[in-house]
Amino acid sequence: MSNISVTPLSNACGAEISGVDLKNPLKSSVSAEINQAWLEHCVIVIRDQDLSDIDQVNFAEAFGQVGDYLRPDTLRNDAMKDRHRSVMFVSNIVENGEAIGTLPDGEMMFHTDTGYAQNPHKATTLFAIEIPSKGGNTIFSNQYKVYENLPKRLKKLLSGRNAQHAYEFGVMVKDKEFYNGPDVRTATHPVFRVHSETGRRTIYVNELMTESIEGLSAEESREVLKEIFALQKEKQFCYEHVWRKGDLIMWDNRCTLHARTDFPKKQRRLLRRVTIEDSTPNTAA
Ligand SMILES: [Fe+2]
């Protein structure tokens, strides 16, 4: 057995893993233990790490094929062009007049990463390099629990249905019902899915990217989504992470959503993102 310990962070989801230094290559027995904790808690937090781009990519590769950066090259700024193809910076920092990352300031609505793709990435790793003195927290919502607590009426109504997802790169708060900008991506996914590794049922819609449910009238779709989005925000289903420099988080995009709280605009925030592809896509429930 390894020295790692797993401590749950809330009743909703999340666990802190300690006793591991990610600068060193992970033994397969340790990555198996971490994977097990991750599947159980949906979000894992490993603190006090000091990771380069390649350290983070190596960590992610222990759990699957690292995901390509899906944004168009025209949206990949010069500072990123020489970095590993999977690295994306989430940051509000501007250097020499150019933003070094994406998704700069303020609040961000609940979403799941790459949900606008036909085969979304199963996991995201995010590493904290610079963190503001307050705010910029990440809230995770457990979609197994939201599914379990969905009214029977909605389970029946939505069973077997698909939802239309869309995203316009760079949007953090959606202020219109349908995206109509130049860089919109779209995908269709079942509303209810079976997680391919845990076999548990989950709901796969979110406020930032899900625009409508197929087969319902526009009004009914709007009302149903509004009801689900409210449920996803309930505190009982959420864990709010207050970042510290050196935190590495890996979350499961198949069964969680995440959102960001606002933070002071003048303070620097810099996190490095590397995603992991899904080799066994979820099936409809
Ligand atoms: Fe995200």
PDB file of C-alpha atoms and ligand atoms in Angstrom:
ATOM      1  CA  MET A   1       0.000   0.000   0.000  1.00  0.00           C
ATOM      2  CA  SER A   2       1.075   3.605  -0.600  1.00  0.00           C
ATOM      3  CA  ASN A   3       1.141   6.476   1.930  1.00  0.00           C
ATOM      4  CA  ILE A   4      -1.740   8.315   0.373  1.00  0.00           C
ATOM      5  CA  SER A   5      -4.786   9.246   2.388  1.00  0.00           C
ATOM      6  CA  VAL A   6      -8.188  10.311   1.122  1.00  0.00           C
ATOM      7  CA  THR A   7     -10.267  12.834   3.106  1.00  0.00           C
ATOM      8  CA  PRO A   8     -13.762  13.795   1.918  1.00  0.00           C
ATOM      9  CA  LEU A   9     -14.257  17.571   1.576  1.00  0.00           C
ATOM     10  CA  SER A  10     -18.064  17.776   1.681  1.00  0.00           C
ATOM     11  CA  ASN A  11     -21.219  15.695   1.656  1.00  0.00           C
ATOM     12  CA  ALA A  12     -21.725  16.551  -2.009  1.00  0.00           C
ATOM     13  CA  CYS A  13     -18.419  15.575  -3.629  1.00  0.00           C
ATOM     14  CA  GLY A  14     -14.686  16.189  -3.460  1.00  0.00           C
ATOM     15  CA  ALA A  15     -11.868  14.581  -1.532  1.00  0.00           C
ATOM     16  CA  GLU A  16      -8.377  15.721  -0.651  1.00  0.00           C
ATOM     17  CA  ILE A  17      -5.588  13.292  -1.403  1.00  0.00           C
ATOM     18  CA  SER A  18      -2.391  13.716   0.568  1.00  0.00           C
ATOM     19  CA  GLY A  19       0.902  11.870   0.749  1.00  0.00           C
ATOM     20  CA  VAL A  20       1.816  12.170  -2.919  1.00  0.00           C
ATOM     21  CA  ASP A  21       4.383  14.306  -4.748  1.00  0.00           C
ATOM     22  CA  LEU A  22       3.380  14.657  -8.381  1.00  0.00           C
ATOM     23  CA  LYS A  23       6.889  15.731  -9.418  1.00  0.00           C
ATOM     24  CA  ASN A  24       7.749  12.028  -9.275  1.00  0.00           C
ATOM     25  CA  PRO A  25       6.253   9.558 -11.750  1.00  0.00           C
ATOM     26  CA  LEU A  26       3.235   7.824 -10.238  1.00  0.00           C
ATOM     27  CA  LYS A  27       3.536   4.111  -9.587  1.00  0.00           C
ATOM     28  CA  SER A  28       0.677   2.269 -11.267  1.00  0.00           C
ATOM     29  CA  SER A  29      -0.597   1.090  -7.865  1.00  0.00           C
ATOM     30  CA  VAL A  30      -0.780   4.731  -6.672  1.00  0.00           C
ATOM     31  CA  SER A  31      -2.493   5.992  -9.815  1.00  0.00           C
ATOM     32  CA  ALA A  32      -4.997   3.132  -9.417  1.00  0.00           C
ATOM     33  CA  GLU A  33      -5.713   4.263  -5.840  1.00  0.00           C
ATOM     34  CA  ILE A  34      -6.107   7.886  -6.977  1.00  0.00           C
ATOM     35  CA  ASN A  35      -8.383   6.783  -9.829  1.00  0.00           C
ATOM     36  CA  GLN A  36     -10.548   4.835  -7.395  1.00  0.00           C
ATOM     37  CA  ALA A  37     -10.886   7.840  -5.052  1.00  0.00           C
ATOM     38  CA  TRP A  38     -11.640  10.067  -8.041  1.00  0.00           C
ATOM     39  CA  LEU A  39     -14.431   7.810  -9.330  1.00  0.00           C
ATOM     40  CA  GLU A  40     -15.911   7.684  -5.836  1.00  0.00           C
ATOM     41  CA  HIS A  41     -15.669  11.405  -4.974  1.00  0.00           C
ATOM     42  CA  CYS A  42     -15.862  12.889  -8.534  1.00  0.00           C
ATOM     43  CA  VAL A  43     -13.336  15.641  -7.666  1.00  0.00           C
ATOM     44  CA  ILE A  44      -9.910  15.192  -6.099  1.00  0.00           C
ATOM     45  CA  VAL A  45      -7.709  17.910  -4.658  1.00  0.00           C
ATOM     46  CA  ILE A  46      -3.950  17.442  -4.226  1.00  0.00           C
ATOM     47  CA  ARG A  47      -2.342  20.410  -2.449  1.00  0.00           C
ATOM     48  CA  ASP A  48       1.150  21.876  -2.154  1.00  0.00           C
ATOM     49  CA  GLN A  49       2.395  20.752  -5.555  1.00  0.00           C
ATOM     50  CA  ASP A  50       4.967  22.458  -7.793  1.00  0.00           C
ATOM     51  CA  LEU A  51       4.196  21.381 -11.338  1.00  0.00           C
ATOM     52  CA  SER A  52       5.596  22.347 -14.734  1.00  0.00           C
ATOM     53  CA  ASP A  53       3.552  21.929 -17.930  1.00  0.00           C
ATOM     54  CA  ILE A  54       5.061  18.515 -18.502  1.00  0.00           C
ATOM     55  CA  ASP A  55       4.602  17.377 -14.871  1.00  0.00           C
ATOM     56  CA  GLN A  56       0.900  18.114 -15.194  1.00  0.00           C
ATOM     57  CA  VAL A  57       0.675  16.389 -18.591  1.00  0.00           C
ATOM     58  CA  ASN A  58       2.463  13.344 -17.124  1.00  0.00           C
ATOM     59  CA  PHE A  59      -0.006  13.238 -14.227  1.00  0.00           C
ATOM     60  CA  ALA A  60      -2.974  13.471 -16.609  1.00  0.00           C
ATOM     61  CA  GLU A  61      -1.536  10.717 -18.822  1.00  0.00           C
ATOM     62  CA  ALA A  62      -1.721   8.288 -15.901  1.00  0.00           C
ATOM     63  CA  PHE A  63      -5.521   8.417 -16.338  1.00  0.00           C
ATOM     64  CA  GLY A  64      -5.919   8.466 -20.114  1.00  0.00           C
ATOM     65  CA  GLN A  65      -4.938  10.170 -23.338  1.00  0.00           C
ATOM     66  CA  VAL A  66      -4.459  13.893 -22.789  1.00  0.00           C
ATOM     67  CA  GLY A  67      -6.951  15.971 -24.708  1.00  0.00           C
ATOM     68  CA  ASP A  68      -6.086  18.336 -27.531  1.00  0.00           C
ATOM     69  CA  TYR A  69      -6.895  21.975 -27.073  1.00  0.00           C
ATOM     70  CA  LEU A  70     -10.182  22.229 -29.001  1.00  0.00           C
ATOM     71  CA  ARG A  71     -10.364  25.949 -29.602  1.00  0.00           C
ATOM     72  CA  PRO A  72      -9.600  27.184 -33.107  1.00  0.00           C
ATOM     73  CA  ASP A  73      -5.948  28.140 -33.663  1.00  0.00           C
ATOM     74  CA  THR A  74      -7.030  31.710 -34.292  1.00  0.00           C
ATOM     75  CA  LEU A  75      -8.096  31.861 -30.632  1.00  0.00           C
ATOM     76  CA  ARG A  76      -4.780  30.421 -29.412  1.00  0.00           C
ATOM     77  CA  ASN A  77      -2.616  33.409 -28.623  1.00  0.00           C
ATOM     78  CA  ASP A  78       1.083  33.667 -29.443  1.00  0.00           C
ATOM     79  CA  ALA A  79       2.175  33.002 -25.873  1.00  0.00           C
ATOM     80  CA  MET A  80       0.589  29.529 -26.073  1.00  0.00           C
ATOM     81  CA  LYS A  81       1.835  28.471 -29.488  1.00  0.00           C
ATOM     82  CA  ASP A  82       5.126  27.020 -28.227  1.00  0.00           C
ATOM     83  CA  ARG A  83       3.629  25.149 -25.280  1.00  0.00           C
ATOM     84  CA  HIS A  84       2.420  21.554 -25.066  1.00  0.00           C
ATOM     85  CA  ARG A  85      -0.610  21.084 -27.360  1.00  0.00           C
ATOM     86  CA  SER A  86      -2.841  20.124 -24.398  1.00  0.00           C
ATOM     87  CA  VAL A  87      -2.062  23.084 -22.160  1.00  0.00           C
ATOM     88  CA  MET A  88      -4.498  25.961 -21.801  1.00  0.00           C
ATOM     89  CA  PHE A  89      -4.124  28.831 -19.352  1.00  0.00           C
ATOM     90  CA  VAL A  90      -7.171  30.167 -17.582  1.00  0.00           C
ATOM     91  CA  SER A  91      -6.063  33.669 -16.676  1.00  0.00           C
ATOM     92  CA  ASN A  92      -6.830  37.391 -16.583  1.00  0.00           C
ATOM     93  CA  ILE A  93      -3.147  38.349 -16.919  1.00  0.00           C
ATOM     94  CA  VAL A  94      -2.168  40.595 -19.811  1.00  0.00           C
ATOM     95  CA  GLU A  95       1.485  40.770 -20.849  1.00  0.00           C
ATOM     96  CA  ASN A  96       2.786  43.116 -23.533  1.00  0.00           C
ATOM     97  CA  GLY A  97      -0.800  44.010 -24.386  1.00  0.00           C
ATOM     98  CA  GLU A  98      -1.831  40.397 -24.979  1.00  0.00           C
ATOM     99  CA  ALA A  99      -3.918  38.105 -22.769  1.00  0.00           C
ATOM    100  CA  ILE A 100      -1.838  35.058 -21.817  1.00  0.00           C
ATOM    101  CA  GLY A 101      -4.902  32.881 -21.238  1.00  0.00           C
ATOM    102  CA  THR A 102      -8.641  32.556 -21.731  1.00  0.00           C
ATOM    103  CA  LEU A 103     -11.786  33.037 -19.599  1.00  0.00           C
ATOM    104  CA  PRO A 104     -10.246  36.034 -17.811  1.00  0.00           C
ATOM    105  CA  ASP A 105     -12.491  37.800 -15.313  1.00  0.00           C
ATOM    106  CA  GLY A 106     -15.515  37.367 -13.164  1.00  0.00           C
ATOM    107  CA  GLU A 107     -18.123  34.793 -12.497  1.00  0.00           C
ATOM    108  CA  MET A 108     -18.576  31.762 -14.780  1.00  0.00           C
ATOM    109  CA  MET A 109     -21.808  29.765 -15.023  1.00  0.00           C
ATOM    110  CA  PHE A 110     -22.091  26.042 -14.315  1.00  0.00           C
ATOM    111  CA  HIS A 111     -20.824  23.937 -17.207  1.00  0.00           C
ATOM    112  CA  THR A 112     -18.887  20.811 -18.050  1.00  0.00           C
ATOM    113  CA  ASP A 113     -15.711  21.129 -20.108  1.00  0.00           C
ATOM    114  CA  THR A 114     -15.897  20.417 -23.856  1.00  0.00           C
ATOM    115  CA  GLY A 115     -19.605  19.553 -23.645  1.00  0.00           C
ATOM    116  CA  TYR A 116     -19.935  21.228 -27.035  1.00  0.00           C
ATOM    117  CA  ALA A 117     -17.965  18.322 -28.580  1.00  0.00           C
ATOM    118  CA  GLN A 118     -19.547  15.048 -29.672  1.00  0.00           C
ATOM    119  CA  ASN A 119     -17.183  13.099 -27.412  1.00  0.00           C
ATOM    120  CA  PRO A 120     -16.451  15.431 -24.480  1.00  0.00           C
ATOM    121  CA  HIS A 121     -13.258  15.016 -22.467  1.00  0.00           C
ATOM    122  CA  LYS A 122     -13.854  12.861 -19.403  1.00  0.00           C
ATOM    123  CA  ALA A 123     -11.647  14.759 -16.996  1.00  0.00           C
ATOM    124  CA  THR A 124     -10.032  18.121 -16.412  1.00  0.00           C
ATOM    125  CA  THR A 125      -6.920  18.814 -14.375  1.00  0.00           C
ATOM    126  CA  LEU A 126      -6.418  22.388 -13.205  1.00  0.00           C
ATOM    127  CA  PHE A 127      -3.299  23.611 -11.401  1.00  0.00           C
ATOM    128  CA  ALA A 128      -3.149  26.876  -9.439  1.00  0.00           C
ATOM    129  CA  ILE A 129      -0.124  29.067 -10.224  1.00  0.00           C
ATOM    130  CA  GLU A 130      -1.403  32.481  -9.071  1.00  0.00           C
ATOM    131  CA  ILE A 131      -4.556  33.011  -7.018  1.00  0.00           C
ATOM    132  CA  PRO A 132      -6.337  36.246  -5.964  1.00  0.00           C
ATOM    133  CA  SER A 133      -6.675  37.095  -2.269  1.00  0.00           C
ATOM    134  CA  LYS A 134     -10.384  36.350  -2.387  1.00  0.00           C
ATOM    135  CA  GLY A 135     -12.958  34.853  -4.773  1.00  0.00           C
ATOM    136  CA  GLY A 136     -12.375  32.959  -7.986  1.00  0.00           C
ATOM    137  CA  ASN A 137     -13.514  29.833  -6.157  1.00  0.00           C
ATOM    138  CA  THR A 138     -14.631  26.794  -8.151  1.00  0.00           C
ATOM    139  CA  ILE A 139     -17.995  25.297  -7.197  1.00  0.00           C
ATOM    140  CA  PHE A 140     -18.553  21.659  -8.150  1.00  0.00           C
ATOM    141  CA  SER A 141     -22.073  20.226  -8.428  1.00  0.00           C
ATOM    142  CA  ASN A 142     -22.571  16.454  -8.194  1.00  0.00           C
ATOM    143  CA  GLN A 143     -24.801  15.294 -11.063  1.00  0.00           C
ATOM    144  CA  TYR A 144     -25.367  11.804  -9.652  1.00  0.00           C
ATOM    145  CA  LYS A 145     -27.080  13.453  -6.699  1.00  0.00           C
ATOM    146  CA  VAL A 146     -29.006  15.910  -8.869  1.00  0.00           C
ATOM    147  CA  TYR A 147     -30.257  12.970 -10.945  1.00  0.00           C
ATOM    148  CA  GLU A 148     -31.275  11.052  -7.808  1.00  0.00           C
ATOM    149  CA  ASN A 149     -33.174  14.080  -6.489  1.00  0.00           C
ATOM    150  CA  LEU A 150     -34.907  14.986  -9.721  1.00  0.00           C
ATOM    151  CA  PRO A 151     -38.705  14.925  -9.351  1.00  0.00           C
ATOM    152  CA  LYS A 152     -40.234  11.710 -10.788  1.00  0.00           C
ATOM    153  CA  ARG A 153     -42.248  13.883 -13.187  1.00  0.00           C
ATOM    154  CA  LEU A 154     -39.017  15.139 -14.793  1.00  0.00           C
ATOM    155  CA  LYS A 155     -37.368  11.715 -14.858  1.00  0.00           C
ATOM    156  CA  LYS A 156     -40.359  10.436 -16.800  1.00  0.00           C
ATOM    157  CA  LEU A 157     -40.599  13.435 -19.101  1.00  0.00           C
ATOM    158  CA  LEU A 158     -36.881  13.443 -19.975  1.00  0.00           C
ATOM    159  CA  SER A 159     -36.259   9.716 -20.175  1.00  0.00           C
ATOM    160  CA  GLY A 160     -34.780   8.809 -23.572  1.00  0.00           C
ATOM    161  CA  ARG A 161     -34.544  12.440 -24.689  1.00  0.00           C
ATOM    162  CA  ASN A 162     -31.567  14.315 -26.061  1.00  0.00           C
ATOM    163  CA  ALA A 163     -30.483  17.859 -25.362  1.00  0.00           C
ATOM    164  CA  GLN A 164     -28.878  20.361 -27.703  1.00  0.00           C
ATOM    165  CA  HIS A 165     -25.627  21.840 -26.426  1.00  0.00           C
ATOM    166  CA  ALA A 166     -23.809  24.852 -27.821  1.00  0.00           C
ATOM    167  CA  TYR A 167     -20.950  27.086 -26.829  1.00  0.00           C
ATOM    168  CA  GLU A 168     -19.377  30.249 -28.103  1.00  0.00           C
ATOM    169  CA  PHE A 169     -15.728  30.288 -27.051  1.00  0.00           C
ATOM    170  CA  GLY A 170     -14.948  32.859 -24.419  1.00  0.00           C
ATOM    171  CA  VAL A 171     -18.457  33.280 -22.994  1.00  0.00           C
ATOM    172  CA  MET A 172     -18.567  32.991 -19.201  1.00  0.00           C
ATOM    173  CA  VAL A 173     -22.108  34.168 -18.466  1.00  0.00           C
ATOM    174  CA  LYS A 174     -24.713  33.337 -21.109  1.00  0.00           C
ATOM    175  CA  ASP A 175     -27.068  36.282 -21.440  1.00  0.00           C
ATOM    176  CA  LYS A 176     -29.198  35.083 -24.346  1.00  0.00           C
ATOM    177  CA  GLU A 177     -31.126  31.867 -24.881  1.00  0.00           C
ATOM    178  CA  PHE A 178     -29.268  30.756 -28.026  1.00  0.00           C
ATOM    179  CA  TYR A 179     -25.698  31.473 -29.085  1.00  0.00           C
ATOM    180  CA  ASN A 180     -25.421  33.178 -32.448  1.00  0.00           C
ATOM    181  CA  GLY A 181     -21.819  34.403 -32.615  1.00  0.00           C
ATOM    182  CA  PRO A 182     -19.149  33.451 -35.167  1.00  0.00           C
ATOM    183  CA  ASP A 183     -17.396  30.686 -33.203  1.00  0.00           C
ATOM    184  CA  VAL A 184     -20.263  28.536 -31.954  1.00  0.00           C
ATOM    185  CA  ARG A 185     -19.840  24.763 -31.574  1.00  0.00           C
ATOM    186  CA  THR A 186     -22.810  22.436 -31.104  1.00  0.00           C
ATOM    187  CA  ALA A 187     -23.413  18.833 -30.025  1.00  0.00           C
ATOM    188  CA  THR A 188     -26.301  16.582 -29.034  1.00  0.00           C
ATOM    189  CA  HIS A 189     -26.146  14.436 -25.884  1.00  0.00           C
ATOM    190  CA  PRO A 190     -28.638  12.269 -23.987  1.00  0.00           C
ATOM    191  CA  VAL A 191     -30.121  14.108 -21.000  1.00  0.00           C
ATOM    192  CA  PHE A 192     -29.551  11.067 -18.787  1.00  0.00           C
ATOM    193  CA  ARG A 193     -26.380   9.047 -19.179  1.00  0.00           C
ATOM    194  CA  VAL A 194     -24.797   6.001 -17.595  1.00  0.00           C
ATOM    195  CA  HIS A 195     -21.260   6.719 -16.405  1.00  0.00           C
ATOM    196  CA  SER A 196     -19.061   4.273 -18.294  1.00  0.00           C
ATOM    197  CA  GLU A 197     -16.839   3.413 -15.306  1.00  0.00           C
ATOM    198  CA  THR A 198     -19.140   3.593 -12.284  1.00  0.00           C
ATOM    199  CA  GLY A 199     -22.346   2.440 -14.007  1.00  0.00           C
ATOM    200  CA  ARG A 200     -24.233   5.175 -12.133  1.00  0.00           C
ATOM    201  CA  ARG A 201     -26.885   7.347 -13.734  1.00  0.00           C
ATOM    202  CA  THR A 202     -26.231  11.032 -14.143  1.00  0.00           C
ATOM    203  CA  ILE A 203     -27.861  14.081 -15.697  1.00  0.00           C
ATOM    204  CA  TYR A 204     -25.926  15.878 -18.410  1.00  0.00           C
ATOM    205  CA  VAL A 205     -27.272  19.389 -18.956  1.00  0.00           C
ATOM    206  CA  ASN A 206     -25.871  22.723 -17.785  1.00  0.00           C
ATOM    207  CA  GLU A 207     -26.695  26.406 -17.768  1.00  0.00           C
ATOM    208  CA  LEU A 208     -23.807  27.657 -19.919  1.00  0.00           C
ATOM    209  CA  MET A 209     -24.058  25.139 -22.768  1.00  0.00           C
ATOM    210  CA  THR A 210     -27.464  23.400 -22.872  1.00  0.00           C
ATOM    211  CA  GLU A 211     -29.924  25.329 -25.004  1.00  0.00           C
ATOM    212  CA  SER A 212     -32.924  23.055 -25.474  1.00  0.00           C
ATOM    213  CA  ILE A 213     -34.370  19.593 -24.998  1.00  0.00           C
ATOM    214  CA  GLU A 214     -35.422  17.852 -28.172  1.00  0.00           C
ATOM    215  CA  GLY A 215     -39.080  16.947 -28.588  1.00  0.00           C
ATOM    216  CA  LEU A 216     -40.432  19.483 -26.079  1.00  0.00           C
ATOM    217  CA  SER A 217     -42.078  22.762 -26.972  1.00  0.00           C
ATOM    218  CA  ALA A 218     -39.793  25.783 -26.642  1.00  0.00           C
ATOM    219  CA  GLU A 219     -41.671  26.899 -23.554  1.00  0.00           C
ATOM    220  CA  GLU A 220     -41.627  23.506 -21.846  1.00  0.00           C
ATOM    221  CA  SER A 221     -37.931  23.028 -22.635  1.00  0.00           C
ATOM    222  CA  ARG A 222     -37.167  26.439 -21.156  1.00  0.00           C
ATOM    223  CA  GLU A 223     -39.155  25.743 -17.990  1.00  0.00           C
ATOM    224  CA  VAL A 224     -37.684  22.275 -17.461  1.00  0.00           C
ATOM    225  CA  LEU A 225     -34.114  23.489 -17.932  1.00  0.00           C
ATOM    226  CA  LYS A 226     -34.734  26.366 -15.539  1.00  0.00           C
ATOM    227  CA  GLU A 227     -35.943  23.918 -12.888  1.00  0.00           C
ATOM    228  CA  ILE A 228     -32.911  21.648 -13.350  1.00  0.00           C
ATOM    229  CA  PHE A 229     -30.428  24.538 -13.322  1.00  0.00           C
ATOM    230  CA  ALA A 230     -31.891  25.708  -9.988  1.00  0.00           C
ATOM    231  CA  LEU A 231     -31.532  22.213  -8.529  1.00  0.00           C
ATOM    232  CA  GLN A 232     -27.901  21.978  -9.678  1.00  0.00           C
ATOM    233  CA  LYS A 233     -27.106  25.132  -7.693  1.00  0.00           C
ATOM    234  CA  GLU A 234     -28.501  23.844  -4.392  1.00  0.00           C
ATOM    235  CA  LYS A 235     -25.808  23.873  -1.735  1.00  0.00           C
ATOM    236  CA  GLN A 236     -26.524  20.277  -0.704  1.00  0.00           C
ATOM    237  CA  PHE A 237     -25.198  19.087  -4.086  1.00  0.00           C
ATOM    238  CA  CYS A 238     -22.181  21.414  -4.203  1.00  0.00           C
ATOM    239  CA  TYR A 239     -18.608  21.633  -2.932  1.00  0.00           C
ATOM    240  CA  GLU A 240     -16.952  25.064  -3.170  1.00  0.00           C
ATOM    241  CA  HIS A 241     -13.180  24.974  -3.489  1.00  0.00           C
ATOM    242  CA  VAL A 242     -11.138  27.925  -2.233  1.00  0.00           C
ATOM    243  CA  TRP A 243      -7.918  27.738  -4.230  1.00  0.00           C
ATOM    244  CA  ARG A 244      -4.403  27.932  -2.835  1.00  0.00           C
ATOM    245  CA  LYS A 245      -1.298  28.256  -4.965  1.00  0.00           C
ATOM    246  CA  GLY A 246      -0.025  24.706  -5.613  1.00  0.00           C
ATOM    247  CA  ASP A 247      -3.454  23.045  -5.697  1.00  0.00           C
ATOM    248  CA  LEU A 248      -3.996  20.454  -8.397  1.00  0.00           C
ATOM    249  CA  ILE A 249      -7.595  19.400  -8.944  1.00  0.00           C
ATOM    250  CA  MET A 250      -8.878  16.678 -11.228  1.00  0.00           C
ATOM    251  CA  TRP A 251     -12.619  16.498 -11.780  1.00  0.00           C
ATOM    252  CA  ASP A 252     -14.884  14.114 -13.657  1.00  0.00           C
ATOM    253  CA  ASN A 253     -16.757  15.971 -16.399  1.00  0.00           C
ATOM    254  CA  ARG A 254     -19.159  13.034 -16.808  1.00  0.00           C
ATOM    255  CA  CYS A 255     -20.784  13.466 -13.405  1.00  0.00           C
ATOM    256  CA  THR A 256     -19.984  16.997 -12.190  1.00  0.00           C
ATOM    257  CA  LEU A 257     -20.504  20.576 -13.261  1.00  0.00           C
ATOM    258  CA  HIS A 258     -18.300  23.464 -12.206  1.00  0.00           C
ATOM    259  CA  ALA A 259     -18.773  27.214 -11.898  1.00  0.00           C
ATOM    260  CA  ARG A 260     -16.539  30.105 -10.844  1.00  0.00           C
ATOM    261  CA  THR A 261     -17.269  32.849  -8.353  1.00  0.00           C
ATOM    262  CA  ASP A 262     -16.329  36.457  -9.038  1.00  0.00           C
ATOM    263  CA  PHE A 263     -12.975  37.882  -7.902  1.00  0.00           C
ATOM    264  CA  PRO A 264     -11.244  41.297  -7.854  1.00  0.00           C
ATOM    265  CA  LYS A 265     -10.433  42.319 -11.428  1.00  0.00           C
ATOM    266  CA  LYS A 266      -7.137  43.927 -10.524  1.00  0.00           C
ATOM    267  CA  GLN A 267      -5.712  40.782  -8.935  1.00  0.00           C
ATOM    268  CA  ARG A 268      -3.851  38.182 -10.974  1.00  0.00           C
ATOM    269  CA  ARG A 269      -5.296  34.694 -11.414  1.00  0.00           C
ATOM    270  CA  LEU A 270      -3.475  32.002 -13.369  1.00  0.00           C
ATOM    271  CA  LEU A 271      -4.356  28.325 -13.619  1.00  0.00           C
ATOM    272  CA  ARG A 272      -3.105  25.691 -16.054  1.00  0.00           C
ATOM    273  CA  ARG A 273      -5.624  23.307 -17.602  1.00  0.00           C
ATOM    274  CA  VAL A 274      -4.975  19.899 -19.150  1.00  0.00           C
ATOM    275  CA  THR A 275      -7.919  17.657 -20.054  1.00  0.00           C
ATOM    276  CA  ILE A 276      -8.191  13.896 -20.570  1.00  0.00           C
ATOM    277  CA  GLU A 277     -10.095  12.285 -23.426  1.00  0.00           C
ATOM    278  CA  ASP A 278     -12.906   9.800 -22.964  1.00  0.00           C
ATOM    279  CA  SER A 279     -12.044   6.441 -24.536  1.00  0.00           C
ATOM    280  CA  THR A 280     -15.332   4.845 -23.479  1.00  0.00           C
ATOM    281  CA  PRO A 281     -18.078   7.398 -24.011  1.00  0.00           C
ATOM    282  CA  ASN A 282     -21.112   7.382 -21.758  1.00  0.00           C
ATOM    283  CA  THR A 283     -24.275   5.787 -23.018  1.00  0.00           C
ATOM    284  CA  ALA A 284     -27.832   6.980 -22.743  1.00  0.00           C
ATOM    285  CA  ALA A 285     -29.580   5.856 -19.576  1.00  0.00           C
TER     286      ALA A 285
HETATM  287 FE    FE B   1     -14.534  24.766 -17.231  1.00  0.00          FE
END
